[in-house]
Amino acid sequence: MIGKWSTVVGRTVRNESTPKKDSEPSVTNESVPVTNESAAVTNESPPVTGESAPVTYGLIVVCCLIFLIGPAAGLNPAFGTGDELLAAQRAYFRRWGVVPVELFTGSPRAVLAPLTALFIHGSWLHLLGNMLFLFVFGAMAEERMGRVGFALFYVGCGYLALVAYAVAHAGSQQSLVGASGAISAVLGAFLFLFPRARVTSLFPFLFFLPLRFPAWVTLPFWVTLQWLAAGRETSGPGVAYLSHLVGFGLGFVYAWGRHGRRARVKGPANAPAPAPEGEKQP
């Protein structure tokens, strides 16, 4: 997953301007740090509530279904148990994930691998973490970008984030799976579009201490953690922090270039927040 810092986001934003483990298979996972938010945004035209986001919810359903019928969930008896299940998981991740050393062979499967890898997750924690972040941030971003625009943005940024990691680790034979790069892109776009959305983060100081900050404070802090972790990154199984950084950057730049300042939603710093609803491995 992306980081060890859990967040729960609640936000109410008003627009004040013109609309503008040895036994486990070796898998590179990417995850995203996200918050769960009950999004209530009062925008002048049109209102952004996060309630109408079929692409976001569809992505969550598809990812969950694929995980449940695959070997990673451990629920499908067709994949066996014990060593047989582990072998099935390794083969599954290699078939549908990105293997950097194979990516630029020119084969159709290698070209499609970054696309299929976006829908594959390596563990329950990997899946639930990513889907939570997508649920929290994706709905509002989708409403702002539009359904088709958001779908293309999500797939395109996720694809490029996985390719960027593969290029940086061209000799690696580890399988890279997960939607973390794509979801990190959603976070980057969210930061630009809704910089003052209030984010409640749980920081592990002896116990989980809830602190509330605007997105322009919380998300850059998260990016800093990813950057520091990427500096210690190895070629072995774990979290693809580089894909998180690339995805986040792509998302922010896209939102800035496509929507500009007019799309940014501002809200009072003391706006009350509603109660939350609610890879390498992403």
Short mmCIF file of C-alpha atoms in Angstrom, two decimals:
data_model
loop_
_atom_site.label_atom_id
_atom_site.label_comp_id
_atom_site.label_asym_id
_atom_site.label_seq_id
_atom_site.Cartn_x
_atom_site.Cartn_y
_atom_site.Cartn_z
CA MET A 1 0.00 0.00 0.00
CA ILE A 2 1.01 3.60 -0.30
CA GLY A 3 2.31 4.54 3.05
CA LYS A 4 1.58 3.57 6.59
CA TRP A 5 -0.40 6.63 7.46
CA SER A 6 -4.13 6.15 7.48
CA THR A 7 -6.50 8.97 6.78
CA VAL A 8 -10.18 9.63 7.02
CA VAL A 9 -11.44 12.59 5.11
CA GLY A 10 -14.53 14.62 5.69
CA ARG A 11 -15.08 17.77 3.72
CA THR A 12 -17.56 20.47 3.04
CA VAL A 13 -16.34 22.91 0.42
CA ARG A 14 -18.01 25.97 -1.09
CA ASN A 15 -16.86 27.57 -4.27
CA GLU A 16 -16.08 31.22 -3.61
CA SER A 17 -14.87 32.06 -7.07
CA THR A 18 -15.99 31.73 -10.64
CA PRO A 19 -16.36 28.13 -11.74
CA LYS A 20 -13.04 27.36 -12.65
CA LYS A 21 6.06 -12.83 3.53
CA ASP A 22 8.19 -15.94 2.46
CA SER A 23 5.08 -17.93 1.70
CA GLU A 24 3.62 -15.22 -0.44
CA PRO A 25 4.26 -14.75 -4.14
CA SER A 26 6.75 -12.09 -5.16
CA VAL A 27 4.62 -9.21 -6.33
CA THR A 28 5.30 -5.54 -6.73
CA ASN A 29 2.34 -3.76 -5.22
CA GLU A 30 1.29 -0.17 -5.28
CA SER A 31 -1.15 1.39 -2.84
CA VAL A 32 -2.56 4.73 -2.14
CA PRO A 33 -2.95 6.70 1.07
CA VAL A 34 -6.41 7.90 1.14
CA THR A 35 -9.09 9.15 3.25
CA ASN A 36 -12.68 8.27 3.43
CA GLU A 37 -14.85 11.20 2.88
CA SER A 38 -18.44 11.95 2.92
CA ALA A 39 -18.13 14.58 0.26
CA ALA A 40 -20.43 17.52 0.43
CA VAL A 41 -19.37 20.28 -1.89
CA THR A 42 -21.54 23.27 -2.60
CA ASN A 43 -20.35 24.60 -5.91
CA GLU A 44 -21.99 27.43 -7.76
CA SER A 45 -22.53 25.73 -11.09
CA PRO A 46 -22.87 22.81 -11.11
CA PRO A 47 -22.76 21.48 -7.53
CA VAL A 48 -20.04 18.92 -6.83
CA THR A 49 -21.32 16.37 -4.33
CA GLY A 50 -19.53 13.18 -5.27
CA GLU A 51 -22.88 11.40 -5.39
CA SER A 52 -23.02 10.86 -9.16
CA ALA A 53 -19.86 8.98 -10.05
CA PRO A 54 -20.69 5.78 -11.97
CA VAL A 55 -17.16 5.37 -13.33
CA THR A 56 -15.61 5.49 -9.86
CA TYR A 57 -18.10 3.03 -8.41
CA GLY A 58 -17.85 0.82 -11.49
CA LEU A 59 -14.06 0.64 -11.14
CA ILE A 60 -14.42 -0.36 -7.51
CA VAL A 61 -16.91 -3.13 -8.35
CA VAL A 62 -14.79 -4.48 -11.22
CA CYS A 63 -11.59 -4.52 -9.14
CA CYS A 64 -13.35 -6.30 -6.28
CA LEU A 65 -14.93 -8.92 -8.54
CA ILE A 66 -11.65 -9.66 -10.32
CA PHE A 67 -9.90 -10.02 -6.98
CA LEU A 68 -12.55 -12.35 -5.55
CA ILE A 69 -12.50 -14.77 -8.48
CA GLY A 70 -8.71 -14.75 -8.78
CA PRO A 71 -6.17 -16.70 -6.70
CA ALA A 72 -5.02 -13.75 -4.56
CA ALA A 73 -8.22 -13.80 -2.48
CA GLY A 74 -7.73 -17.48 -1.64
CA LEU A 75 -11.48 -18.11 -1.97
CA ASN A 76 -11.66 -19.89 -5.33
CA PRO A 77 -11.19 -23.66 -4.83
CA ALA A 78 -10.17 -24.01 -8.47
CA PHE A 79 -6.72 -22.68 -7.56
CA GLY A 80 -6.12 -25.27 -4.85
CA THR A 81 -4.45 -24.70 -1.50
CA GLY A 82 -0.97 -24.49 -0.01
CA ASP A 83 1.89 -24.67 -2.50
CA GLU A 84 -0.52 -25.18 -5.36
CA LEU A 85 -2.27 -21.91 -4.54
CA LEU A 86 1.03 -20.04 -4.23
CA ALA A 87 2.13 -21.32 -7.63
CA ALA A 88 -1.20 -20.24 -9.11
CA GLN A 89 -0.79 -16.77 -7.62
CA ARG A 90 2.70 -16.36 -9.06
CA ALA A 91 1.55 -17.45 -12.50
CA TYR A 92 -1.50 -15.18 -12.29
CA PHE A 93 0.50 -12.09 -11.36
CA ARG A 94 3.07 -12.78 -14.06
CA ARG A 95 0.40 -13.25 -16.71
CA TRP A 96 -1.67 -10.17 -15.91
CA GLY A 97 0.87 -7.90 -14.23
CA VAL A 98 3.76 -5.84 -15.58
CA VAL A 99 7.12 -7.61 -15.68
CA PRO A 100 9.64 -4.83 -16.43
CA VAL A 101 12.16 -7.05 -18.19
CA GLU A 102 9.45 -8.22 -20.59
CA LEU A 103 7.68 -4.92 -21.17
CA PHE A 104 9.63 -3.75 -24.21
CA THR A 105 9.78 -7.05 -26.07
CA GLY A 106 7.21 -5.81 -28.56
CA SER A 107 4.67 -8.55 -27.85
CA PRO A 108 0.97 -7.55 -27.70
CA ARG A 109 0.68 -9.05 -24.22
CA ALA A 110 3.52 -6.89 -22.93
CA VAL A 111 1.90 -3.75 -24.37
CA LEU A 112 -1.43 -4.56 -22.71
CA ALA A 113 0.14 -5.58 -19.38
CA PRO A 114 0.05 -2.08 -17.80
CA LEU A 115 -3.67 -1.94 -18.59
CA THR A 116 -4.59 -5.32 -17.12
CA ALA A 117 -2.32 -4.75 -14.11
CA LEU A 118 -4.50 -1.80 -13.08
CA PHE A 119 -7.28 -4.21 -12.13
CA ILE A 120 -5.18 -6.83 -10.31
CA HIS A 121 -4.37 -6.64 -6.60
CA GLY A 122 -1.99 -8.76 -4.59
CA SER A 123 -3.76 -9.03 -1.23
CA TRP A 124 -6.86 -8.04 0.71
CA LEU A 125 -5.01 -5.11 2.27
CA HIS A 126 -3.82 -3.97 -1.13
CA LEU A 127 -7.32 -4.09 -2.58
CA LEU A 128 -9.17 -2.48 0.33
CA GLY A 129 -6.62 0.32 0.73
CA ASN A 130 -6.76 1.26 -2.93
CA MET A 131 -10.52 1.04 -3.20
CA LEU A 132 -10.96 3.18 -0.10
CA PHE A 133 -8.84 5.93 -1.60
CA LEU A 134 -10.62 5.66 -4.93
CA PHE A 135 -13.99 5.88 -3.20
CA VAL A 136 -12.95 8.92 -1.20
CA PHE A 137 -11.26 11.00 -3.87
CA GLY A 138 -12.52 9.56 -7.13
CA ALA A 139 -16.18 10.57 -6.93
CA MET A 140 -15.57 14.32 -6.68
CA ALA A 141 -12.79 14.24 -9.25
CA GLU A 142 -15.09 12.40 -11.65
CA GLU A 143 -17.87 14.95 -11.23
CA ARG A 144 -15.43 17.74 -11.97
CA MET A 145 -13.80 16.03 -14.98
CA GLY A 146 -16.85 14.30 -16.44
CA ARG A 147 -17.37 10.56 -16.79
CA VAL A 148 -15.53 9.95 -20.04
CA GLY A 149 -12.75 12.37 -19.17
CA PHE A 150 -12.24 10.78 -15.77
CA ALA A 151 -12.17 7.25 -17.20
CA LEU A 152 -9.53 8.19 -19.78
CA PHE A 153 -7.57 10.14 -17.17
CA TYR A 154 -7.59 7.21 -14.72
CA VAL A 155 -6.52 4.59 -17.23
CA GLY A 156 -4.00 6.81 -18.99
CA CYS A 157 -2.23 8.02 -15.85
CA GLY A 158 -2.26 4.54 -14.33
CA TYR A 159 -0.76 3.08 -17.49
CA LEU A 160 2.00 5.68 -17.66
CA ALA A 161 2.82 5.34 -13.95
CA LEU A 162 3.34 1.59 -14.34
CA VAL A 163 5.45 2.07 -17.47
CA ALA A 164 7.58 4.68 -15.69
CA TYR A 165 8.34 2.23 -12.89
CA ALA A 166 9.15 -0.50 -15.40
CA VAL A 167 11.55 1.79 -17.27
CA ALA A 168 13.34 2.69 -14.03
CA HIS A 169 13.62 -1.01 -13.12
CA ALA A 170 14.09 -2.42 -16.60
CA GLY A 171 16.02 -5.47 -15.42
CA SER A 172 13.49 -6.53 -12.79
CA GLN A 173 11.54 -9.77 -13.13
CA GLN A 174 9.12 -8.92 -10.33
CA SER A 175 5.45 -8.66 -11.27
CA LEU A 176 3.94 -5.22 -10.75
CA VAL A 177 0.20 -5.10 -10.09
CA GLY A 178 -2.31 -2.68 -8.64
CA ALA A 179 -4.13 0.57 -9.25
CA SER A 180 -1.97 2.71 -6.98
CA GLY A 181 -0.43 4.73 -9.80
CA ALA A 182 -3.88 5.58 -11.17
CA ILE A 183 -5.27 6.40 -7.74
CA SER A 184 -2.24 8.53 -6.94
CA ALA A 185 -3.08 10.47 -10.10
CA VAL A 186 -6.58 11.00 -8.72
CA LEU A 187 -4.99 12.39 -5.55
CA GLY A 188 -2.84 14.76 -7.57
CA ALA A 189 -5.84 16.05 -9.49
CA PHE A 190 -7.84 16.33 -6.27
CA LEU A 191 -5.14 18.49 -4.71
CA PHE A 192 -5.37 20.97 -7.56
CA LEU A 193 -9.16 20.93 -7.89
CA PHE A 194 -10.07 20.92 -4.18
CA PRO A 195 -7.03 22.26 -2.30
CA ARG A 196 -9.01 23.38 0.75
CA ALA A 197 -10.99 20.19 1.30
CA ARG A 198 -10.57 19.23 4.95
CA VAL A 199 -8.71 15.98 5.55
CA THR A 200 -8.74 14.20 8.90
CA SER A 201 -5.61 12.05 9.19
CA LEU A 202 -4.82 9.46 11.81
CA PHE A 203 -1.18 9.77 12.82
CA PRO A 204 0.38 6.93 14.87
CA PHE A 205 1.82 8.91 17.78
CA LEU A 206 1.71 6.22 20.51
CA PHE A 207 -1.94 5.95 19.55
CA PHE A 208 -3.82 7.13 16.49
CA LEU A 209 -4.21 10.86 16.86
CA PRO A 210 -6.78 12.45 14.51
CA LEU A 211 -5.64 15.77 13.06
CA ARG A 212 -7.50 17.84 10.47
CA PHE A 213 -5.74 19.78 7.74
CA PRO A 214 -6.69 21.05 4.30
CA ALA A 215 -5.73 18.92 1.30
CA TRP A 216 -2.97 21.36 0.36
CA VAL A 217 -1.20 20.40 3.59
CA THR A 218 -2.07 16.71 3.86
CA LEU A 219 -1.42 15.53 0.32
CA PRO A 220 1.97 17.23 -0.14
CA PHE A 221 2.99 15.66 3.17
CA TRP A 222 2.00 12.28 1.77
CA VAL A 223 3.99 12.92 -1.40
CA THR A 224 7.03 13.71 0.74
CA LEU A 225 6.66 10.36 2.49
CA GLN A 226 6.48 8.60 -0.89
CA TRP A 227 9.57 10.42 -2.10
CA LEU A 228 11.55 9.44 0.99
CA ALA A 229 10.38 5.84 0.69
CA ALA A 230 11.25 5.74 -3.01
CA GLY A 231 14.82 6.65 -2.12
CA ARG A 232 15.06 3.45 -0.08
CA GLU A 233 13.24 1.35 -2.67
CA THR A 234 14.81 -1.92 -3.79
CA SER A 235 14.05 -4.21 -6.70
CA GLY A 236 12.44 -6.82 -4.45
CA PRO A 237 8.76 -7.28 -3.62
CA GLY A 238 7.14 -4.40 -1.82
CA VAL A 239 5.53 -1.09 -2.72
CA ALA A 240 6.18 0.70 -6.02
CA TYR A 241 6.66 4.16 -4.57
CA LEU A 242 8.03 5.54 -7.81
CA SER A 243 4.75 4.75 -9.58
CA HIS A 244 2.94 6.68 -6.84
CA LEU A 245 5.09 9.74 -7.40
CA VAL A 246 4.73 9.60 -11.17
CA GLY A 247 0.98 9.09 -10.93
CA PHE A 248 0.54 11.96 -8.49
CA GLY A 249 2.58 14.30 -10.68
CA LEU A 250 0.67 13.32 -13.80
CA GLY A 251 -2.64 13.89 -12.07
CA PHE A 252 -1.71 17.32 -10.77
CA VAL A 253 -0.27 18.47 -14.09
CA TYR A 254 -3.30 17.18 -15.99
CA ALA A 255 -5.74 19.00 -13.71
CA TRP A 256 -3.70 22.19 -13.98
CA GLY A 257 -3.45 22.01 -17.76
CA ARG A 258 -6.99 20.84 -18.45
CA HIS A 259 -8.98 22.82 -15.92
CA GLY A 260 -6.76 25.72 -14.89
CA ARG A 261 -7.51 28.03 -12.01
CA ARG A 262 -11.19 28.30 -12.87
CA ALA A 263 -11.79 24.69 -11.85
CA ARG A 264 -10.39 25.05 -8.36
CA VAL A 265 -12.94 24.83 -5.59
CA LYS A 266 -12.28 26.88 -2.50
CA GLY A 267 -13.96 26.66 0.83
CA PRO A 268 -13.74 28.35 4.23
CA ALA A 269 -10.90 26.99 6.29
CA ASN A 270 -13.24 26.34 9.20
CA ALA A 271 -15.94 24.59 7.15
CA PRO A 272 -17.44 21.73 9.19
CA ALA A 273 -16.86 18.23 7.87
CA PRO A 274 -19.61 15.61 7.82
CA ALA A 275 -19.09 12.23 9.45
CA PRO A 276 -17.08 9.93 7.19
CA GLU A 277 -18.87 7.23 5.19
CA GLY A 278 -17.99 4.54 4.48
CA GLU A 279 1.44 -1.89 -4.99
CA LYS A 280 5.59 -3.38 -4.77
CA GLN A 281 1.70 -3.45 -4.28
CA PRO A 282 -0.76 -0.50 -4.78
#
